[in-house]
CSV table of C-alpha atoms and ligand atoms in Angstrom, one decimal:
chain,number,residue,atom,x,y,z
E,1411,MET,CA,6.1,-22.2,26.9
E,1412,ALA,CA,7.1,-25.1,24.7
E,1413,LYS,CA,8.6,-24.2,21.4
E,1414,ILE,CA,6.4,-24.9,18.4
E,1415,ALA,CA,7.6,-27.9,16.4
E,1416,MET,CA,7.9,-28.0,12.6
E,1417,LYS,CA,7.7,-30.9,10.3
E,1418,THR,CA,9.2,-29.9,6.9
E,1419,PRO,CA,12.1,-27.5,6.8
E,1420,LEU,CA,11.8,-24.0,5.2
E,1421,VAL,CA,14.3,-23.2,2.6
E,1422,GLU,CA,16.2,-20.3,4.1
E,1423,MET,CA,18.0,-18.0,1.7
E,1424,ASP,CA,20.3,-15.7,3.6
E,1425,GLY,CA,21.4,-12.4,1.9
E,1426,ASP,CA,23.5,-9.3,2.0
E,1427,GLU,CA,24.3,-6.1,3.9
E,1428,MET,CA,21.8,-4.5,6.3
E,1429,THR,CA,19.1,-7.0,5.6
E,1430,ARG,CA,21.6,-9.8,6.5
E,1431,ILE,CA,22.1,-8.1,9.9
E,1432,LEU,CA,18.3,-7.8,10.4
E,1433,TRP,CA,17.9,-11.4,9.3
E,1434,LYS,CA,20.0,-12.6,12.3
E,1435,MET,CA,18.3,-10.2,14.7
E,1436,ILE,CA,14.8,-11.4,13.6
E,1437,LYS,CA,15.8,-15.1,14.0
E,1438,ASP,CA,17.4,-14.5,17.4
E,1439,GLU,CA,14.7,-12.3,18.9
E,1440,LEU,CA,11.4,-13.3,17.2
E,1441,LEU,CA,11.7,-16.8,15.9
E,1442,LEU,CA,14.2,-19.0,17.8
E,1443,PRO,CA,12.8,-18.3,21.3
E,1444,PHE,CA,9.3,-19.5,20.1
E,1445,ILE,CA,9.8,-22.0,17.3
E,1446,ASP,CA,11.9,-25.1,17.0
E,1447,LEU,CA,12.9,-23.7,13.7
E,1448,LYS,CA,13.7,-26.2,10.9
E,1449,THR,CA,15.4,-24.7,7.9
E,1450,GLU,CA,17.6,-25.9,5.1
E,1451,TYR,CA,20.1,-23.0,4.9
E,1452,TYR,CA,21.5,-21.5,1.7
E,1453,ASP,CA,23.9,-18.6,2.0
E,1454,LEU,CA,23.1,-16.3,-0.9
E,1455,GLY,CA,25.4,-13.6,0.4
E,1456,LEU,CA,27.5,-12.3,-2.6
E,1457,GLU,CA,30.8,-13.7,-1.3
E,1458,HIS,CA,29.4,-17.2,-1.1
E,1459,ARG,CA,27.7,-16.8,-4.5
E,1460,ASN,CA,31.0,-15.9,-5.9
E,1461,GLU,CA,32.8,-18.8,-4.2
E,1462,THR,CA,30.3,-21.3,-5.6
E,1463,ASP,CA,30.1,-19.7,-9.1
E,1464,ASP,CA,26.5,-18.9,-8.2
E,1465,GLN,CA,25.6,-22.6,-7.9
E,1466,VAL,CA,24.2,-21.9,-4.4
E,1467,THR,CA,21.4,-19.8,-6.0
E,1468,VAL,CA,20.5,-22.6,-8.3
E,1469,ASP,CA,20.6,-25.1,-5.5
E,1470,SER,CA,18.3,-23.0,-3.3
E,1471,ALA,CA,15.8,-22.6,-6.1
E,1472,ASN,CA,15.8,-26.4,-6.6
E,1473,ALA,CA,15.3,-26.9,-2.9
E,1474,THR,CA,12.3,-24.6,-3.1
E,1475,LEU,CA,10.8,-26.9,-5.7
E,1476,LYS,CA,11.5,-29.9,-3.5
E,1477,TYR,CA,10.2,-28.6,-0.2
E,1478,GLY,CA,7.6,-26.1,-1.4
E,1479,VAL,CA,8.3,-23.0,0.8
E,1480,ALA,CA,11.3,-20.6,0.9
E,1481,VAL,CA,12.1,-17.4,2.7
E,1482,LYS,CA,14.6,-15.1,1.2
E,1483,CYS,CA,16.7,-12.2,2.5
E,1484,ALA,CA,17.4,-9.3,0.1
E,1485,THR,CA,20.6,-9.9,-2.0
E,1486,ILE,CA,23.0,-7.7,-4.0
E,1487,THR,CA,22.5,-7.7,-7.7
E,1488,PRO,CA,26.1,-7.2,-8.9
E,1489,ASN,CA,27.0,-4.2,-11.0
E,1490,ALA,CA,30.3,-2.7,-12.0
E,1491,ALA,CA,30.9,-1.1,-8.6
E,1492,ARG,CA,30.2,-4.5,-6.9
E,1493,MET,CA,32.7,-6.2,-9.1
E,1494,THR,CA,35.5,-4.2,-7.5
E,1495,GLU,CA,34.0,-4.1,-4.0
E,1496,TYR,CA,33.7,-7.9,-3.8
E,1497,ASN,CA,36.4,-8.8,-6.2
E,1498,LEU,CA,34.0,-10.9,-8.2
E,1499,LYS,CA,35.0,-13.6,-10.7
E,1500,GLU,CA,32.0,-12.6,-12.9
E,1501,MET,CA,29.1,-10.1,-12.8
E,1502,TRP,CA,26.7,-12.8,-11.5
E,1503,LYS,CA,23.0,-12.5,-12.5
E,1504,SER,CA,20.4,-11.2,-10.1
E,1505,PRO,CA,19.6,-14.1,-7.7
E,1506,ASN,CA,15.9,-13.2,-7.9
E,1507,ALA,CA,16.0,-13.5,-11.7
E,1508,THR,CA,17.8,-16.9,-11.4
E,1509,ILE,CA,15.2,-18.1,-8.9
E,1510,ARG,CA,12.3,-16.8,-10.8
E,1511,ALA,CA,13.5,-18.4,-14.0
E,1512,ILE,CA,13.7,-21.8,-12.2
E,1513,LEU,CA,10.4,-21.5,-10.4
E,1514,ASP,CA,8.6,-19.8,-13.4
E,1515,GLY,CA,6.2,-18.1,-11.0
E,1516,THR,CA,4.3,-15.0,-10.4
E,1517,VAL,CA,5.2,-12.4,-7.7
E,1518,PHE,CA,2.4,-10.9,-5.7
E,1519,ARG,CA,3.2,-7.7,-3.8
E,1520,ALA,CA,0.9,-5.9,-1.4
E,1521,PRO,CA,1.4,-3.1,1.1
E,1522,ILE,CA,1.2,-3.6,4.9
E,1523,LEU,CA,-1.4,-1.0,6.0
E,1524,VAL,CA,-0.9,0.6,9.4
E,1525,LYS,CA,-3.0,3.3,11.0
E,1526,GLY,CA,-1.1,6.5,11.1
E,1527,ILE,CA,0.6,6.0,7.7
E,1528,VAL,CA,-1.6,7.6,5.2
E,1529,PRO,CA,-1.0,6.9,1.5
E,1530,TYR,CA,0.3,9.8,-0.7
E,1531,VAL,CA,-2.6,9.1,-3.0
E,1532,ALA,CA,-5.5,10.4,-0.9
E,1533,ASN,CA,-8.2,8.2,-2.4
E,1534,TRP,CA,-6.3,4.9,-1.9
E,1535,LYS,CA,-8.2,3.3,0.9
E,1536,LYS,CA,-7.5,-0.4,0.3
E,1537,PRO,CA,-4.2,-2.2,-0.7
E,1538,ILE,CA,-3.3,-2.5,-4.3
E,1539,THR,CA,-1.7,-5.9,-5.0
E,1540,ILE,CA,0.7,-6.0,-7.8
E,1541,ALA,CA,1.2,-9.3,-9.6
E,1542,ARG,CA,4.5,-9.3,-11.4
E,1543,HIS,CA,5.2,-11.8,-14.2
E,1544,ALA,CA,8.4,-13.4,-13.0
E,1545,TYR,CA,9.8,-14.8,-16.2
E,1546,GLY,CA,11.5,-13.5,-19.3
E,1547,ASP,CA,11.5,-10.2,-21.2
E,1548,VAL,CA,14.4,-7.9,-20.3
E,1549,TYR,CA,15.4,-10.1,-17.3
E,1550,LYS,CA,16.4,-12.9,-19.7
E,1551,ASN,CA,17.7,-10.7,-22.5
E,1552,VAL,CA,20.6,-11.1,-24.9
E,1553,GLU,CA,22.4,-7.9,-25.8
E,1554,ILE,CA,24.9,-6.8,-28.3
E,1555,LYS,CA,26.8,-3.5,-28.3
E,1556,VAL,CA,27.0,-2.9,-32.0
E,1557,PRO,CA,30.5,-1.7,-32.9
E,1558,GLY,CA,29.8,0.0,-36.2
E,1559,ALA,CA,27.8,-0.1,-39.5
E,1560,GLY,CA,26.0,-3.3,-40.4
E,1561,LYS,CA,22.7,-5.1,-40.5
E,1562,ALA,CA,21.0,-6.5,-37.4
E,1563,GLU,CA,18.5,-9.3,-37.9
E,1564,LEU,CA,16.1,-11.3,-35.8
E,1565,VAL,CA,16.3,-15.0,-36.9
E,1566,PHE,CA,14.3,-17.9,-35.7
E,1567,THR,CA,15.3,-21.4,-36.9
E,1568,GLY,CA,12.7,-24.0,-36.4
E,1569,GLU,CA,13.6,-27.6,-35.5
E,1570,ASP,CA,12.6,-28.6,-39.0
E,1571,GLY,CA,15.0,-26.0,-40.4
E,1572,THR,CA,12.4,-23.4,-41.4
E,1573,GLU,CA,13.6,-19.9,-40.9
E,1574,ILE,CA,11.8,-16.7,-40.0
E,1575,ARG,CA,13.9,-13.5,-40.5
E,1576,GLU,CA,13.2,-9.9,-39.8
E,1577,VAL,CA,15.6,-6.9,-40.2
E,1578,ILE,CA,15.9,-5.1,-36.9
E,1579,HIS,CA,17.9,-2.2,-38.2
E,1580,ASN,CA,20.5,-1.2,-40.7
E,1581,PHE,CA,23.2,0.5,-38.7
E,1582,ASN,CA,25.2,3.4,-40.1
E,1583,GLY,CA,27.3,3.5,-37.0
E,1584,SER,CA,27.6,2.1,-33.6
E,1585,GLY,CA,24.6,1.3,-31.4
E,1586,ILE,CA,22.9,-1.4,-29.4
E,1587,ILE,CA,20.5,-4.3,-29.9
E,1588,GLN,CA,18.6,-6.5,-27.5
E,1589,GLY,CA,16.8,-9.8,-27.9
E,1590,ILE,CA,14.1,-10.7,-25.4
E,1591,HIS,CA,11.7,-13.6,-25.3
E,1592,ASN,CA,8.8,-15.2,-23.4
E,1593,THR,CA,6.9,-18.4,-23.7
E,1594,ASP,CA,3.2,-19.1,-24.1
E,1595,LYS,CA,3.6,-21.6,-21.3
E,1596,SER,CA,4.9,-19.0,-18.8
E,1597,ILE,CA,2.4,-16.4,-19.9
E,1598,SER,CA,-0.4,-18.9,-19.4
E,1599,SER,CA,0.7,-19.9,-15.9
E,1600,PHE,CA,1.1,-16.2,-15.1
E,1601,ALA,CA,-2.5,-15.6,-16.3
E,1602,ARG,CA,-3.8,-18.6,-14.3
E,1603,ALA,CA,-1.9,-17.5,-11.1
E,1604,CYS,CA,-3.5,-14.0,-11.4
E,1605,PHE,CA,-7.1,-15.3,-12.1
E,1606,GLY,CA,-6.7,-17.8,-9.3
E,1607,TYR,CA,-5.4,-15.3,-6.8
E,1608,ALA,CA,-8.2,-12.8,-7.8
E,1609,ILE,CA,-10.7,-15.5,-7.0
E,1610,ASP,CA,-8.9,-16.5,-3.7
E,1611,THR,CA,-8.9,-12.9,-2.5
E,1612,LYS,CA,-12.2,-11.8,-4.2
E,1613,GLN,CA,-10.6,-8.8,-5.9
E,1614,ASP,CA,-10.9,-7.4,-9.4
E,1615,LEU,CA,-8.0,-8.2,-11.8
E,1616,TRP,CA,-6.5,-5.5,-14.1
E,1617,PHE,CA,-4.0,-6.3,-16.8
E,1618,ALA,CA,-2.2,-3.9,-19.1
E,1619,THR,CA,0.5,-4.0,-21.8
E,1620,LYS,CA,1.6,-1.8,-24.7
E,1621,ASP,CA,-0.1,-4.0,-27.4
E,1622,THR,CA,-0.8,-1.0,-29.7
E,1623,ILE,CA,2.9,-0.6,-30.2
E,1624,SER,CA,4.1,-4.2,-29.7
E,1625,LYS,CA,1.6,-5.8,-32.0
E,1626,LYS,CA,3.0,-9.3,-31.7
E,1627,TYR,CA,4.9,-9.5,-28.4
E,1628,ASP,CA,2.6,-7.6,-26.0
E,1629,HIS,CA,-0.5,-8.5,-28.0
E,1630,ASN,CA,0.3,-12.2,-27.3
E,1631,PHE,CA,0.0,-11.5,-23.6
E,1632,LYS,CA,-3.4,-9.8,-24.1
E,1633,ASP,CA,-4.7,-12.7,-26.2
E,1634,ILE,CA,-3.6,-15.5,-23.9
E,1635,PHE,CA,-5.1,-13.7,-20.8
E,1636,GLN,CA,-8.4,-13.2,-22.7
E,1637,GLU,CA,-8.6,-16.8,-24.0
E,1638,ILE,CA,-7.9,-18.3,-20.5
E,1639,TYR,CA,-10.3,-16.0,-18.9
E,1640,ASP,CA,-13.1,-16.8,-21.3
E,1641,LYS,CA,-12.6,-20.5,-21.1
E,1642,GLU,CA,-11.7,-21.1,-17.5
E,1643,TYR,CA,-12.5,-18.2,-15.2
E,1644,LYS,CA,-15.3,-16.0,-16.6
E,1645,ALA,CA,-18.2,-17.9,-14.9
E,1646,LYS,CA,-16.5,-17.9,-11.5
E,1647,PHE,CA,-15.7,-14.2,-11.8
E,1648,GLU,CA,-19.3,-13.4,-12.6
E,1649,GLU,CA,-20.5,-15.6,-9.8
E,1650,LEU,CA,-18.3,-13.7,-7.3
E,1651,GLY,CA,-19.2,-10.3,-8.8
E,1652,ILE,CA,-15.5,-9.5,-9.6
E,1653,GLU,CA,-14.2,-8.2,-12.8
E,1654,TYR,CA,-11.3,-8.8,-15.2
E,1655,PHE,CA,-10.4,-6.1,-17.5
E,1656,TYR,CA,-7.6,-5.3,-20.0
E,1657,THR,CA,-6.5,-1.9,-20.9
E,1658,LEU,CA,-3.4,-0.1,-22.3
E,1659,ILE,CA,-0.6,0.4,-19.8
E,1660,ASP,CA,-0.8,4.2,-20.0
E,1661,ASP,CA,-4.5,4.1,-19.3
E,1662,ALA,CA,-4.0,1.7,-16.4
E,1663,VAL,CA,-1.5,4.0,-14.7
E,1664,ALA,CA,-4.0,6.8,-14.9
E,1665,ARG,CA,-6.9,4.6,-13.6
E,1666,VAL,CA,-4.7,3.3,-10.7
E,1667,ILE,CA,-4.1,6.8,-9.4
E,1668,ARG,CA,-7.8,7.6,-9.6
E,1669,SER,CA,-8.9,4.3,-7.9
E,1670,ASP,CA,-9.5,3.6,-4.2
E,1671,GLY,CA,-7.5,0.4,-4.3
E,1672,GLY,CA,-8.6,-3.1,-3.4
E,1673,PHE,CA,-7.7,-4.9,-6.7
E,1674,ILE,CA,-4.9,-6.9,-8.3
E,1675,TRP,CA,-2.9,-5.2,-11.0
E,1676,ALA,CA,-1.2,-7.8,-13.2
E,1677,CYS,CA,2.0,-6.4,-14.8
E,1678,LYS,CA,4.6,-7.7,-17.2
E,1679,ASN,CA,7.9,-8.3,-15.6
E,1680,TYR,CA,9.5,-4.9,-16.1
E,1681,ASP,CA,6.2,-3.0,-15.4
E,1682,GLY,CA,5.8,-4.9,-12.2
E,1683,ASP,CA,9.4,-4.2,-11.1
E,1684,VAL,CA,9.0,-0.5,-11.6
E,1685,MET,CA,5.3,0.0,-10.6
E,1686,SER,CA,5.7,-2.0,-7.4
E,1687,ASP,CA,8.3,0.5,-6.2
E,1688,MET,CA,6.0,3.3,-7.1
E,1689,VAL,CA,3.0,1.8,-5.4
E,1690,ALA,CA,5.0,0.8,-2.3
E,1691,THR,CA,6.3,4.3,-1.9
E,1692,ALA,CA,2.9,5.9,-2.4
E,1693,TYR,CA,1.5,3.6,0.3
E,1694,GLY,CA,4.2,4.8,2.6
E,1695,ASP,CA,7.4,3.0,2.3
E,1696,LEU,CA,9.2,0.3,0.4
E,1697,SER,CA,9.9,-1.3,3.7
E,1698,MET,CA,6.2,-1.9,4.2
E,1699,MET,CA,5.7,-4.1,1.1
E,1700,THR,CA,5.3,-7.9,1.2
E,1701,SER,CA,6.3,-10.1,-1.7
E,1702,VAL,CA,5.6,-13.7,-2.6
E,1703,LEU,CA,6.6,-15.7,-5.7
E,1704,VAL,CA,4.0,-18.3,-6.5
E,1705,SER,CA,5.1,-21.0,-8.9
E,1706,PRO,CA,2.6,-23.0,-11.0
E,1707,ASN,CA,3.8,-26.2,-9.4
E,1708,GLY,CA,2.8,-25.0,-6.0
E,1709,ALA,CA,6.1,-23.7,-4.6
E,1710,TYR,CA,6.2,-20.4,-2.7
E,1711,GLU,CA,9.1,-18.0,-2.0
E,1712,TYR,CA,8.6,-15.1,0.4
E,1713,GLU,CA,10.7,-12.0,0.7
E,1714,ALA,CA,10.7,-8.3,1.3
E,1715,ALA,CA,10.2,-6.0,-1.7
E,1716,HIS,CA,13.1,-3.7,-0.8
E,1717,GLY,CA,16.8,-4.2,-1.3
E,1718,THR,CA,19.7,-4.7,1.0
E,1719,VAL,CA,19.6,-1.1,2.3
E,1720,GLN,CA,23.2,-0.5,1.5
E,1721,ARG,CA,23.4,3.1,2.9
E,1722,HIS,CA,22.4,1.9,6.3
E,1723,TYR,CA,24.8,-1.0,6.1
E,1724,TYR,CA,27.8,1.3,5.5
E,1725,LYS,CA,26.7,3.4,8.6
E,1726,HIS,CA,26.5,0.1,10.6
E,1727,LEU,CA,30.0,-0.8,9.4
E,1728,LYS,CA,31.3,2.5,10.7
E,1729,GLY,CA,29.8,1.8,14.0
E,1730,GLU,CA,27.0,4.3,13.6
E,1731,GLU,CA,23.5,3.6,14.8
E,1732,THR,CA,20.9,2.5,12.2
E,1733,SER,CA,17.1,2.7,12.3
E,1734,THR,CA,16.2,0.2,9.6
E,1735,ASN,CA,12.7,-1.1,9.3
E,1736,SER,CA,12.6,-4.9,9.5
E,1737,ILE,CA,8.8,-5.3,9.0
E,1738,ALA,CA,8.8,-6.5,5.4
E,1739,THR,CA,11.6,-9.0,6.2
E,1740,ILE,CA,9.6,-10.2,9.3
E,1741,PHE,CA,6.5,-10.6,7.0
E,1742,ALA,CA,8.6,-12.7,4.6
E,1743,TRP,CA,9.2,-15.1,7.6
E,1744,THR,CA,5.6,-15.0,8.7
E,1745,GLY,CA,4.3,-15.6,5.2
E,1746,ALA,CA,6.6,-18.6,4.9
E,1747,LEU,CA,5.7,-19.9,8.3
E,1748,LYS,CA,2.0,-19.6,7.7
E,1749,LYS,CA,2.2,-21.4,4.4
E,1750,ARG,CA,4.4,-24.1,5.9
E,1751,GLY,CA,1.9,-24.4,8.8
E,1752,GLU,CA,-1.0,-24.7,6.4
E,1753,LEU,CA,0.7,-27.4,4.2
E,1754,ASP,CA,1.9,-29.4,7.2
E,1755,GLN,CA,-1.3,-28.8,9.3
E,1756,ILE,CA,0.4,-27.1,12.2
E,1757,PRO,CA,-2.2,-24.6,13.4
E,1758,GLU,CA,0.0,-23.3,16.2
E,1759,LEU,CA,2.6,-22.3,13.7
E,1760,VAL,CA,0.0,-20.4,11.6
E,1761,ALA,CA,-1.4,-18.7,14.8
E,1762,PHE,CA,2.1,-17.7,15.9
E,1763,ALA,CA,2.9,-16.1,12.5
E,1764,GLU,CA,-0.4,-14.2,12.5
E,1765,LYS,CA,0.4,-12.9,16.0
E,1766,LEU,CA,3.9,-11.8,15.0
E,1767,GLU,CA,2.3,-9.8,12.1
E,1768,LYS,CA,-0.2,-8.3,14.5
E,1769,ALA,CA,2.7,-7.4,16.8
E,1770,CYS,CA,4.5,-5.5,14.0
E,1771,VAL,CA,1.4,-3.5,13.2
E,1772,LYS,CA,0.5,-2.8,16.8
E,1773,THR,CA,4.0,-1.7,17.7
E,1774,VAL,CA,3.9,0.9,15.0
E,1775,GLU,CA,0.3,1.9,15.9
E,1776,ASP,CA,1.4,2.3,19.5
E,1777,GLY,CA,3.9,4.9,18.3
E,1778,LYS,CA,7.2,2.9,18.4
E,1779,MET,CA,8.8,2.9,15.0
E,1780,THR,CA,11.9,3.3,12.9
E,1781,LYS,CA,13.1,6.7,11.5
E,1782,SER,CA,11.8,6.2,8.0
E,1783,LEU,CA,8.3,5.3,9.4
E,1784,SER,CA,8.3,8.3,11.7
E,1785,LEU,CA,8.8,10.6,8.7
E,1786,ILE,CA,5.6,9.4,7.1
E,1787,SER,CA,3.5,8.7,10.2
E,1788,THR,CA,0.8,11.0,11.5
E,1789,CYS,CA,1.7,9.8,15.0
E,1790,GLU,CA,2.4,13.0,17.0
E,1791,HIS,CA,5.1,11.9,19.3
E,1792,PRO,CA,6.7,8.8,17.8
E,1793,VAL,CA,9.3,6.9,19.7
E,1794,ILE,CA,12.1,6.4,17.2
E,1795,LEU,CA,14.0,3.2,17.8
E,1796,ASN,CA,17.2,1.8,16.3
E,1797,SER,CA,17.2,-1.4,14.3
E,1798,LEU,CA,17.6,-3.8,17.2
E,1799,ASP,CA,15.4,-1.9,19.7
E,1800,PHE,CA,12.6,-1.8,17.1
E,1801,ILE,CA,12.8,-5.6,16.9
E,1802,LYS,CA,12.9,-5.9,20.7
E,1803,ALA,CA,9.8,-3.7,20.9
E,1804,ILE,CA,8.0,-6.0,18.5
E,1805,ARG,CA,9.1,-8.9,20.7
E,1806,GLU,CA,7.6,-7.2,23.7
E,1807,THR,CA,4.3,-6.7,21.9
E,1808,LEU,CA,4.4,-10.3,20.6
E,1809,GLU,CA,4.9,-11.6,24.1
E,1810,SER,CA,1.9,-9.7,25.3
E,1811,LEU,CA,-0.2,-11.2,22.5
E,1812,LEU,CA,0.9,-14.8,23.1
I,2671,NAP,P1,17.1,-0.5,-1.1
I,2671,NAP,O1,18.0,-1.5,-0.4
I,2671,NAP,O2,15.7,-1.0,-1.2
I,2671,NAP,O3,17.2,0.9,-0.4
I,2671,NAP,C1,16.9,2.1,-1.0
I,2671,NAP,C2,16.6,3.1,0.1
I,2671,NAP,O4,15.3,2.9,0.5
I,2671,NAP,C3,17.5,3.0,1.3
I,2671,NAP,O5,18.7,3.7,1.2
I,2671,NAP,C4,16.5,3.6,2.4
I,2671,NAP,O6,16.5,5.0,2.3
I,2671,NAP,C5,15.2,3.1,1.9
I,2671,NAP,N1,14.9,1.8,2.5
I,2671,NAP,C6,14.7,0.6,1.9
I,2671,NAP,N2,14.4,-0.4,2.7
I,2671,NAP,C7,14.4,0.2,3.9
I,2671,NAP,C8,14.1,-0.4,5.2
I,2671,NAP,N3,13.8,-1.7,5.4
I,2671,NAP,N4,14.2,0.5,6.3
I,2671,NAP,C9,14.5,1.8,6.1
I,2671,NAP,N5,14.7,2.3,4.9
I,2671,NAP,C10,14.7,1.5,3.8
I,2671,NAP,O7,17.6,-0.3,-2.6
I,2671,NAP,P2,19.1,0.1,-3.1
I,2671,NAP,O8,19.9,0.8,-2.1
I,2671,NAP,O9,18.8,0.7,-4.5
I,2671,NAP,O10,19.8,-1.3,-3.4
I,2671,NAP,C11,20.7,-1.9,-2.5
I,2671,NAP,C12,21.0,-3.3,-3.0
I,2671,NAP,O11,19.9,-4.1,-2.9
I,2671,NAP,C13,21.5,-3.3,-4.4
I,2671,NAP,O12,22.7,-4.0,-4.5
I,2671,NAP,C14,20.4,-4.1,-5.2
I,2671,NAP,O13,20.9,-4.9,-6.1
I,2671,NAP,C15,19.7,-4.9,-4.1
I,2671,NAP,N6,18.3,-5.2,-4.3
I,2671,NAP,C16,17.9,-6.4,-3.9
I,2671,NAP,C17,16.5,-6.7,-4.0
I,2671,NAP,C18,16.1,-8.1,-3.6
I,2671,NAP,O14,17.0,-8.9,-3.3
I,2671,NAP,N7,14.9,-8.4,-3.6
I,2671,NAP,C19,15.6,-5.8,-4.4
I,2671,NAP,C20,16.1,-4.5,-4.7
I,2671,NAP,C21,17.4,-4.2,-4.6
I,2671,NAP,P3,17.5,6.0,3.1
I,2671,NAP,O15,18.9,5.6,2.8
I,2671,NAP,O16,17.1,7.3,2.6
I,2671,NAP,O17,17.2,5.8,4.6
I,2672,MG,MG1,12.4,-2.9,-8.4
């Protein structure tokens, strides 16, 4: 069979630890034998980020704006332990936060449903898609560790010199303060991405914040959503028979648990970070969650929702066998290939990516899976495979589908 040709390169963002190992296996076993793969490669592994003073992350995000489609491997977000482990010059920011800030997009995450893996929430029958606002708030914060007594103030100085000033707190002793921000522009494009995606996928859209407590900050999100909905999307929603509704975040959490799924839950940045992990786990496994960052200027970045699976990597380094689930990382590739195929009008590429997704699902439904999946599967006699053999089993299924 001739390899499928590509026109525009994908922006390939390599990453860290176990997912970096899977990345290579996926390319070698599932992509390179079938596609004349064109990528512009950026090594976002922590060592290379450190060598380039994190410039490689910025370059990869700019390349995504240029070409339109990126696929990203999970990466380490440095913390104190990583500073020593990798002998870092600086505690570099989360690559995802840097990329999101440059693309100013919205992240949509949805579980991959497989027969035999039953959600923990018994009434969840359909996937819940979480839309995470990908800009600002605590991810772009400025923090001060207050050394002792004194006055903390919030000051805005307008370009014309006018000043707005609020006292945050009069400290009697040491403490902490944090400044966060968002912009009406980013909130508006978040709202539009969510309304647009709801229309594309014909699903209801839920949105929630803590506007009763945060009467200006969170309330601003609520107002912008409502205004844009009323002006630009209400008619289309009514025509399709789908609904937009706003509620308090506490109420949303309760309703989500009681629902049967099949809607988009729009979340502020932090809520989306936390709730997507909860929703993914409740659907089965974080390794069965897809993720795509959609930027308002039409760029897409696909990745897995999970991290670098550090514990498995340390086992791998010790020469022990690992059974790490590569499905979400494979779906990052298939998402990117499908989008590239759509944009460049290469139907074979789209069809290949769809078959690869089908092969992942079918392999698990046929009883071949990784250890973590076997623990949550109702399959009676699952065949538990190691990381590479699982990918090879998917290849076998794929070849039978091609
Ligand atoms: P993690 O890599 O998501 O893994 C947490 C645990 O979940 C694993 O130890 C494993 O459980 C299970 N797990 C996750 N993915 C799995 C898979 N594909 N197959 C099988 N099991 C899987 O989170 P973490 O250990 O908290 O974070 C590790 C690093 O990832 C951190 O440095 C963090 O900064 C980074 N991170 C990156 C991203 C990203 O780039 N998008 C997102 C989150 C975290 P068991 O060990 O029990 O088997
Ligand atoms: Mg998270």
